[in-house]
Amino acid sequence: MASPMRSLITDPARYLRSFRLFLANSTEHQCMREFVETQLPAVIASIGNGKPTINILSVGGGAGEIDLLILSKVQARYPGVTINNEVIEPSADQIFKYKENVAKTSNLENVKFTWHKETAYEYESRMNAEKTTKKWDFIHMIQMLYYMKDVPPTIRYFHSLLEAQAKLLIIVVSENSGWETLWKKYGSSFPIGDLCSYVSSADLKRILDSAGLKYQLHELPSHMDITSCFIEGNKDGELLLDFLTETCEFSKTAPPDLKRQVMEELRKPECSEKRDGKVLFNNNLSVIVIEP
């Protein structure tokens, strides 16, 4: 009998609800903000040297919260320089939110925004069809590689678009996170199909090492409050479980055995810690900065 389980990506509205809940329940954006504030200035220290325009490509820019922080750091490092910020984002809803966030942000006079409603793969196909190779001073791919069918060629392609002083910045979950434990054990039981794949810093290091690329690695501690996942019938808990397993309605459609095992796994110290009566899932991230 075919499993009733289906990938969360097949229900874009539910995916977005679960994603926003994940952001609200986790320190995901806080730890990224801290990185942008304290460590990004050194990363971008030479990307725009002597240039009248700095070209930035955001791959999977989402609603732009982190993009706008990055832009503020580039502006601070290169005051008055024109910034061309292009965004690849397949979700119309996220692009709408991004534009709203831009409208609410001051001091963007020298930034030109262009949005492309497409996936990274569609962008690459379009560029190849147009026979154009646009070079970039800074490319960032934040928490989006999970939605690529084939990660190594994607990295190779975007790396090939870097200018001489440029940087490619990638953020994925850390190999020292609860995601690694959960997905290494149960990923093959989740219905991700061709729509998404599990990628952590361990996979990225292997890909980059085999391609002979130079990179630096930064670890960002982060956690997510998943206490509500253990309250039977809790709507937020069900959405967070969907997000953790990339499965639509996981708690209703997963075979009872799989559900029980996943719930047990999520409580283990390899995945989560108990603190002040809460279950905090280890959501540690890795930032990888790749040289041209």
mmCIF file of C-alpha atoms in Angstrom:
data_model
loop_
_atom_site.group_PDB
_atom_site.id
_atom_site.type_symbol
_atom_site.label_atom_id
_atom_site.label_comp_id
_atom_site.label_asym_id
_atom_site.label_seq_id
_atom_site.Cartn_x
_atom_site.Cartn_y
_atom_site.Cartn_z
ATOM 1 C CA MET A 1 0.000 0.000 0.000
ATOM 2 C CA ALA A 2 1.300 3.442 -0.920
ATOM 3 C CA SER A 3 2.218 5.575 2.079
ATOM 4 C CA PRO A 4 -0.099 8.549 2.725
ATOM 5 C CA MET A 5 2.975 10.563 3.744
ATOM 6 C CA ARG A 6 3.900 13.371 1.368
ATOM 7 C CA SER A 7 6.587 16.011 1.265
ATOM 8 C CA LEU A 8 5.845 19.288 3.034
ATOM 9 C CA ILE A 9 7.035 21.139 -0.081
ATOM 10 C CA THR A 10 3.947 19.868 -1.934
ATOM 11 C CA ASP A 11 1.826 22.187 0.259
ATOM 12 C CA PRO A 12 3.476 25.632 -0.080
ATOM 13 C CA ALA A 13 1.018 27.379 2.286
ATOM 14 C CA ARG A 14 1.561 24.826 5.064
ATOM 15 C CA TYR A 15 5.308 24.874 4.428
ATOM 16 C CA LEU A 16 5.399 28.657 4.904
ATOM 17 C CA ARG A 17 3.307 28.429 8.096
ATOM 18 C CA SER A 18 5.629 25.791 9.537
ATOM 19 C CA PHE A 19 8.723 27.742 8.442
ATOM 20 C CA ARG A 20 7.518 30.961 10.083
ATOM 21 C CA LEU A 21 6.696 29.031 13.250
ATOM 22 C CA PHE A 22 10.178 27.506 13.163
ATOM 23 C CA LEU A 23 11.673 31.016 12.972
ATOM 24 C CA ALA A 24 9.471 32.185 15.866
ATOM 25 C CA ASN A 25 10.462 29.188 18.026
ATOM 26 C CA SER A 26 14.174 29.120 17.214
ATOM 27 C CA THR A 27 17.242 31.321 17.567
ATOM 28 C CA GLU A 28 17.939 30.781 13.832
ATOM 29 C CA HIS A 29 17.781 34.451 12.832
ATOM 30 C CA GLN A 30 19.355 35.696 16.104
ATOM 31 C CA CYS A 31 22.500 33.611 15.586
ATOM 32 C CA MET A 32 22.702 34.690 11.920
ATOM 33 C CA ARG A 33 22.312 38.343 12.969
ATOM 34 C CA GLU A 34 25.117 37.929 15.458
ATOM 35 C CA PHE A 35 27.345 36.468 12.740
ATOM 36 C CA VAL A 36 26.487 39.319 10.351
ATOM 37 C CA GLU A 37 27.214 41.912 13.065
ATOM 38 C CA THR A 38 30.489 40.457 14.336
ATOM 39 C CA GLN A 39 32.093 38.354 11.579
ATOM 40 C CA LEU A 40 30.664 39.426 8.208
ATOM 41 C CA PRO A 41 32.660 42.706 8.082
ATOM 42 C CA ALA A 42 35.896 40.681 7.820
ATOM 43 C CA VAL A 43 34.363 38.416 5.129
ATOM 44 C CA ILE A 44 33.405 41.373 2.889
ATOM 45 C CA ALA A 45 36.522 43.452 3.643
ATOM 46 C CA SER A 46 37.850 43.287 0.073
ATOM 47 C CA ILE A 47 34.866 42.366 -2.142
ATOM 48 C CA GLY A 48 34.355 45.928 -3.419
ATOM 49 C CA ASN A 49 37.861 47.371 -3.435
ATOM 50 C CA GLY A 50 38.050 50.149 -6.015
ATOM 51 C CA LYS A 51 34.685 49.296 -7.593
ATOM 52 C CA PRO A 52 31.999 51.878 -8.445
ATOM 53 C CA THR A 53 29.296 49.174 -8.176
ATOM 54 C CA ILE A 54 29.124 46.071 -5.980
ATOM 55 C CA ASN A 55 27.076 43.192 -7.382
ATOM 56 C CA ILE A 56 25.424 40.900 -4.832
ATOM 57 C CA LEU A 57 23.432 37.767 -5.640
ATOM 58 C CA SER A 58 21.063 36.339 -3.011
ATOM 59 C CA VAL A 59 20.127 32.742 -3.864
ATOM 60 C CA GLY A 60 16.933 31.785 -2.007
ATOM 61 C CA GLY A 61 16.596 35.193 -0.377
ATOM 62 C CA GLY A 62 13.285 34.411 1.340
ATOM 63 C CA ALA A 63 11.643 37.441 2.923
ATOM 64 C CA GLY A 64 14.929 39.342 2.944
ATOM 65 C CA GLU A 65 15.423 39.843 6.710
ATOM 66 C CA ILE A 66 19.000 38.571 6.660
ATOM 67 C CA ASP A 67 19.681 40.032 3.188
ATOM 68 C CA LEU A 68 18.921 43.539 4.465
ATOM 69 C CA LEU A 69 21.306 43.090 7.401
ATOM 70 C CA ILE A 70 24.017 41.936 5.002
ATOM 71 C CA LEU A 71 23.402 44.977 2.791
ATOM 72 C CA SER A 72 23.750 47.323 5.791
ATOM 73 C CA LYS A 73 27.220 45.851 6.482
ATOM 74 C CA VAL A 74 28.268 46.218 2.828
ATOM 75 C CA GLN A 75 27.050 49.835 2.886
ATOM 76 C CA ALA A 76 29.013 50.499 6.088
ATOM 77 C CA ARG A 77 32.196 49.062 4.548
ATOM 78 C CA TYR A 78 31.759 50.842 1.181
ATOM 79 C CA PRO A 79 29.861 54.070 1.929
ATOM 80 C CA GLY A 80 28.177 55.703 -1.061
ATOM 81 C CA VAL A 81 28.985 52.871 -3.482
ATOM 82 C CA THR A 82 26.095 51.667 -5.669
ATOM 83 C CA ILE A 83 24.950 48.155 -4.781
ATOM 84 C CA ASN A 84 23.136 45.973 -7.289
ATOM 85 C CA ASN A 85 21.279 43.342 -5.227
ATOM 86 C CA GLU A 86 19.622 40.574 -7.251
ATOM 87 C CA VAL A 87 17.429 37.982 -5.550
ATOM 88 C CA ILE A 88 16.543 34.480 -6.741
ATOM 89 C CA GLU A 89 13.465 33.253 -4.833
ATOM 90 C CA PRO A 90 10.803 30.804 -6.108
ATOM 91 C CA SER A 91 8.060 31.811 -3.635
ATOM 92 C CA ALA A 92 5.861 34.750 -4.710
ATOM 93 C CA ASP A 93 4.719 35.068 -1.091
ATOM 94 C CA GLN A 94 8.302 35.449 0.139
ATOM 95 C CA ILE A 95 9.138 37.999 -2.586
ATOM 96 C CA PHE A 96 6.074 40.026 -1.562
ATOM 97 C CA LYS A 97 7.279 39.996 2.069
ATOM 98 C CA TYR A 98 10.817 40.905 0.927
ATOM 99 C CA LYS A 99 9.467 43.962 -0.942
ATOM 100 C CA GLU A 100 7.469 44.956 2.156
ATOM 101 C CA ASN A 101 10.641 44.706 4.257
ATOM 102 C CA VAL A 102 12.547 46.865 1.756
ATOM 103 C CA ALA A 103 9.775 49.488 1.876
ATOM 104 C CA LYS A 104 10.090 49.638 5.690
ATOM 105 C CA THR A 105 13.902 49.978 5.653
ATOM 106 C CA SER A 106 15.614 53.362 5.444
ATOM 107 C CA ASN A 107 19.002 54.239 3.866
ATOM 108 C CA LEU A 108 18.604 52.029 0.813
ATOM 109 C CA GLU A 109 18.945 54.881 -1.733
ATOM 110 C CA ASN A 110 22.142 53.429 -3.222
ATOM 111 C CA VAL A 111 20.769 49.862 -3.461
ATOM 112 C CA LYS A 112 19.043 48.633 -6.616
ATOM 113 C CA PHE A 113 16.861 45.545 -6.086
ATOM 114 C CA THR A 114 15.908 43.013 -8.747
ATOM 115 C CA TRP A 115 13.793 39.955 -7.911
ATOM 116 C CA HIS A 116 13.683 36.806 -10.031
ATOM 117 C CA LYS A 117 10.797 34.463 -9.177
ATOM 118 C CA GLU A 118 12.652 31.266 -9.965
ATOM 119 C CA THR A 119 14.710 28.485 -8.432
ATOM 120 C CA ALA A 120 18.509 28.446 -8.524
ATOM 121 C CA TYR A 121 18.303 25.756 -11.200
ATOM 122 C CA GLU A 122 15.909 27.877 -13.315
ATOM 123 C CA TYR A 123 18.256 30.854 -12.958
ATOM 124 C CA GLU A 124 21.202 28.780 -14.186
ATOM 125 C CA SER A 125 19.155 27.404 -17.112
ATOM 126 C CA ARG A 126 18.010 30.910 -18.073
ATOM 127 C CA MET A 127 21.576 32.290 -17.977
ATOM 128 C CA ASN A 128 22.803 29.388 -20.113
ATOM 129 C CA ALA A 129 19.959 29.900 -22.603
ATOM 130 C CA GLU A 130 20.752 33.623 -22.800
ATOM 131 C CA LYS A 131 24.471 32.747 -23.077
ATOM 132 C CA THR A 132 25.256 35.342 -20.389
ATOM 133 C CA THR A 133 27.728 34.953 -17.586
ATOM 134 C CA LYS A 134 27.255 37.695 -15.044
ATOM 135 C CA LYS A 135 29.998 37.897 -12.421
ATOM 136 C CA TRP A 136 29.312 38.741 -8.773
ATOM 137 C CA ASP A 137 31.269 40.302 -5.898
ATOM 138 C CA PHE A 138 29.322 38.469 -3.214
ATOM 139 C CA ILE A 139 26.944 35.497 -3.483
ATOM 140 C CA HIS A 140 25.092 34.070 -0.514
ATOM 141 C CA MET A 141 22.994 30.907 -0.234
ATOM 142 C CA ILE A 142 21.368 30.842 3.199
ATOM 143 C CA GLN A 143 19.523 27.676 4.249
ATOM 144 C CA MET A 144 18.516 26.820 0.676
ATOM 145 C CA LEU A 145 20.736 23.959 -0.519
ATOM 146 C CA TYR A 146 18.222 21.411 0.853
ATOM 147 C CA TYR A 147 15.943 22.292 -2.065
ATOM 148 C CA MET A 148 18.495 21.492 -4.782
ATOM 149 C CA LYS A 149 18.299 18.118 -6.569
ATOM 150 C CA ASP A 150 22.061 17.996 -7.058
ATOM 151 C CA VAL A 151 24.214 20.057 -4.704
ATOM 152 C CA PRO A 152 27.799 19.718 -6.097
ATOM 153 C CA PRO A 153 27.033 21.126 -9.599
ATOM 154 C CA THR A 154 24.972 23.936 -8.003
ATOM 155 C CA ILE A 155 27.943 24.986 -5.869
ATOM 156 C CA ARG A 156 30.308 24.656 -8.842
ATOM 157 C CA TYR A 157 28.063 26.830 -11.008
ATOM 158 C CA PHE A 158 27.653 29.687 -8.510
ATOM 159 C CA HIS A 159 31.331 29.493 -7.544
ATOM 160 C CA SER A 160 32.183 29.969 -11.244
ATOM 161 C CA LEU A 161 30.351 33.333 -11.142
ATOM 162 C CA LEU A 162 32.688 34.891 -8.536
ATOM 163 C CA GLU A 163 34.865 37.892 -9.321
ATOM 164 C CA ALA A 164 38.553 37.776 -8.298
ATOM 165 C CA GLN A 165 38.030 39.322 -4.825
ATOM 166 C CA ALA A 166 34.547 37.856 -4.294
ATOM 167 C CA LYS A 167 33.182 35.428 -1.703
ATOM 168 C CA LEU A 168 30.502 32.733 -1.762
ATOM 169 C CA LEU A 169 28.805 32.382 1.628
ATOM 170 C CA ILE A 170 26.696 29.299 2.403
ATOM 171 C CA ILE A 171 24.724 28.572 5.572
ATOM 172 C CA VAL A 172 23.467 25.040 6.298
ATOM 173 C CA VAL A 173 22.745 23.005 9.413
ATOM 174 C CA SER A 174 25.843 21.878 11.283
ATOM 175 C CA GLU A 175 27.011 18.272 11.388
ATOM 176 C CA ASN A 176 26.946 18.861 15.173
ATOM 177 C CA SER A 177 23.181 19.516 15.221
ATOM 178 C CA GLY A 178 20.077 17.509 16.065
ATOM 179 C CA TRP A 179 19.198 17.625 12.358
ATOM 180 C CA GLU A 180 22.236 15.448 11.602
ATOM 181 C CA THR A 181 21.180 12.799 14.158
ATOM 182 C CA LEU A 182 17.503 12.805 13.124
ATOM 183 C CA TRP A 183 18.063 12.794 9.359
ATOM 184 C CA LYS A 184 20.934 10.309 9.275
ATOM 185 C CA LYS A 185 18.667 7.843 11.106
ATOM 186 C CA TYR A 186 15.239 8.548 9.630
ATOM 187 C CA GLY A 187 15.743 10.651 6.475
ATOM 188 C CA SER A 188 15.175 7.617 4.243
ATOM 189 C CA SER A 189 11.738 7.141 5.882
ATOM 190 C CA PHE A 190 10.604 10.715 5.138
ATOM 191 C CA PRO A 191 8.841 11.357 1.802
ATOM 192 C CA ILE A 192 11.220 13.961 0.422
ATOM 193 C CA GLY A 193 11.599 12.427 -3.046
ATOM 194 C CA ASP A 194 13.151 14.770 -5.609
ATOM 195 C CA LEU A 195 11.878 17.861 -3.844
ATOM 196 C CA CYS A 196 14.496 18.224 -1.174
ATOM 197 C CA SER A 197 17.519 16.527 0.302
ATOM 198 C CA TYR A 198 19.388 16.581 3.568
ATOM 199 C CA VAL A 199 22.662 18.534 3.465
ATOM 200 C CA SER A 200 24.843 19.427 6.446
ATOM 201 C CA SER A 201 28.279 20.988 6.899
ATOM 202 C CA ALA A 202 29.796 17.470 6.744
ATOM 203 C CA ASP A 203 28.453 16.992 3.189
ATOM 204 C CA LEU A 204 29.574 20.474 2.143
ATOM 205 C CA LYS A 205 33.123 19.969 3.418
ATOM 206 C CA ARG A 206 33.348 16.716 1.426
ATOM 207 C CA ILE A 207 32.089 18.461 -1.733
ATOM 208 C CA LEU A 208 34.468 21.427 -1.335
ATOM 209 C CA ASP A 209 37.475 19.281 -0.431
ATOM 210 C CA SER A 210 36.964 17.020 -3.447
ATOM 211 C CA ALA A 211 36.654 20.114 -5.681
ATOM 212 C CA GLY A 212 39.869 21.519 -4.168
ATOM 213 C CA LEU A 213 38.147 24.759 -3.084
ATOM 214 C CA LYS A 214 39.448 26.930 -0.240
ATOM 215 C CA TYR A 215 36.995 27.855 2.506
ATOM 216 C CA GLN A 216 36.577 28.951 6.129
ATOM 217 C CA LEU A 217 34.051 27.426 8.514
ATOM 218 C CA HIS A 218 32.204 29.229 11.342
ATOM 219 C CA GLU A 219 29.894 27.420 13.786
ATOM 220 C CA LEU A 220 26.743 29.183 15.030
ATOM 221 C CA PRO A 221 25.076 27.767 18.169
ATOM 222 C CA SER A 222 21.272 27.755 17.853
ATOM 223 C CA HIS A 223 18.270 25.947 19.307
ATOM 224 C CA MET A 224 14.552 25.505 18.677
ATOM 225 C CA ASP A 225 11.862 25.081 21.337
ATOM 226 C CA ILE A 226 9.994 21.901 20.341
ATOM 227 C CA THR A 227 8.126 21.395 23.666
ATOM 228 C CA SER A 228 4.767 21.739 21.876
ATOM 229 C CA CYS A 229 5.616 18.713 19.664
ATOM 230 C CA PHE A 230 5.036 16.468 22.675
ATOM 231 C CA ILE A 231 1.550 17.836 23.432
ATOM 232 C CA GLU A 232 -0.930 15.566 21.627
ATOM 233 C CA GLY A 233 -3.136 17.568 19.227
ATOM 234 C CA ASN A 234 -1.176 20.827 19.644
ATOM 235 C CA LYS A 235 -1.416 22.652 16.275
ATOM 236 C CA ASP A 236 1.949 24.430 16.638
ATOM 237 C CA GLY A 237 3.596 21.187 17.688
ATOM 238 C CA GLU A 238 2.192 19.428 14.610
ATOM 239 C CA LEU A 239 3.513 22.183 12.318
ATOM 240 C CA LEU A 240 6.975 22.033 13.919
ATOM 241 C CA LEU A 241 7.004 18.243 13.482
ATOM 242 C CA ASP A 242 6.143 18.785 9.826
ATOM 243 C CA PHE A 243 9.116 21.122 9.526
ATOM 244 C CA LEU A 244 11.507 18.760 11.340
ATOM 245 C CA THR A 245 10.559 15.841 9.088
ATOM 246 C CA GLU A 246 9.757 17.824 5.889
ATOM 247 C CA THR A 247 6.486 15.855 5.926
ATOM 248 C CA CYS A 248 2.995 17.291 5.469
ATOM 249 C CA GLU A 249 0.795 16.335 8.477
ATOM 250 C CA PHE A 250 3.518 14.019 9.838
ATOM 251 C CA SER A 251 1.701 13.289 13.102
ATOM 252 C CA LYS A 252 -1.432 12.163 11.209
ATOM 253 C CA THR A 253 0.121 10.314 8.241
ATOM 254 C CA ALA A 254 3.305 8.675 9.589
ATOM 255 C CA PRO A 255 3.119 4.970 10.448
ATOM 256 C CA PRO A 256 2.709 4.664 14.259
ATOM 257 C CA ASP A 257 6.102 2.945 14.637
ATOM 258 C CA LEU A 258 7.948 5.682 12.758
ATOM 259 C CA LYS A 259 6.138 8.406 14.695
ATOM 260 C CA ARG A 260 7.007 6.772 18.021
ATOM 261 C CA GLN A 261 10.681 6.352 17.054
ATOM 262 C CA VAL A 262 10.991 9.952 15.821
ATOM 263 C CA MET A 263 9.367 11.315 18.997
ATOM 264 C CA GLU A 264 11.754 9.237 21.137
ATOM 265 C CA GLU A 265 14.725 10.366 19.054
ATOM 266 C CA LEU A 266 13.782 14.037 19.425
ATOM 267 C CA ARG A 267 13.974 13.723 23.227
ATOM 268 C CA LYS A 268 17.458 12.140 23.218
ATOM 269 C CA PRO A 269 20.506 14.248 24.194
ATOM 270 C CA GLU A 270 21.925 13.764 20.655
ATOM 271 C CA CYS A 271 18.974 15.825 19.363
ATOM 272 C CA SER A 272 17.774 18.024 22.206
ATOM 273 C CA GLU A 273 18.406 19.184 25.746
ATOM 274 C CA LYS A 274 15.879 19.713 28.518
ATOM 275 C CA ARG A 275 16.072 23.157 30.098
ATOM 276 C CA ASP A 276 13.584 24.904 32.417
ATOM 277 C CA GLY A 277 10.893 22.375 31.560
ATOM 278 C CA LYS A 278 11.400 22.899 27.812
ATOM 279 C CA VAL A 279 12.728 20.572 25.124
ATOM 280 C CA LEU A 280 15.274 22.538 23.076
ATOM 281 C CA PHE A 281 16.269 20.967 19.767
ATOM 282 C CA ASN A 282 19.892 21.505 18.707
ATOM 283 C CA ASN A 283 19.592 23.755 15.632
ATOM 284 C CA ASN A 284 23.321 24.599 15.293
ATOM 285 C CA LEU A 285 24.307 26.098 11.938
ATOM 286 C CA SER A 286 27.537 26.265 9.948
ATOM 287 C CA VAL A 287 28.637 29.225 7.844
ATOM 288 C CA ILE A 288 31.025 28.316 5.051
ATOM 289 C CA VAL A 289 32.841 31.118 3.228
ATOM 290 C CA ILE A 290 34.335 29.978 -0.081
ATOM 291 C CA GLU A 291 37.172 31.761 -1.901
ATOM 292 C CA PRO A 292 37.083 32.358 -5.688
#
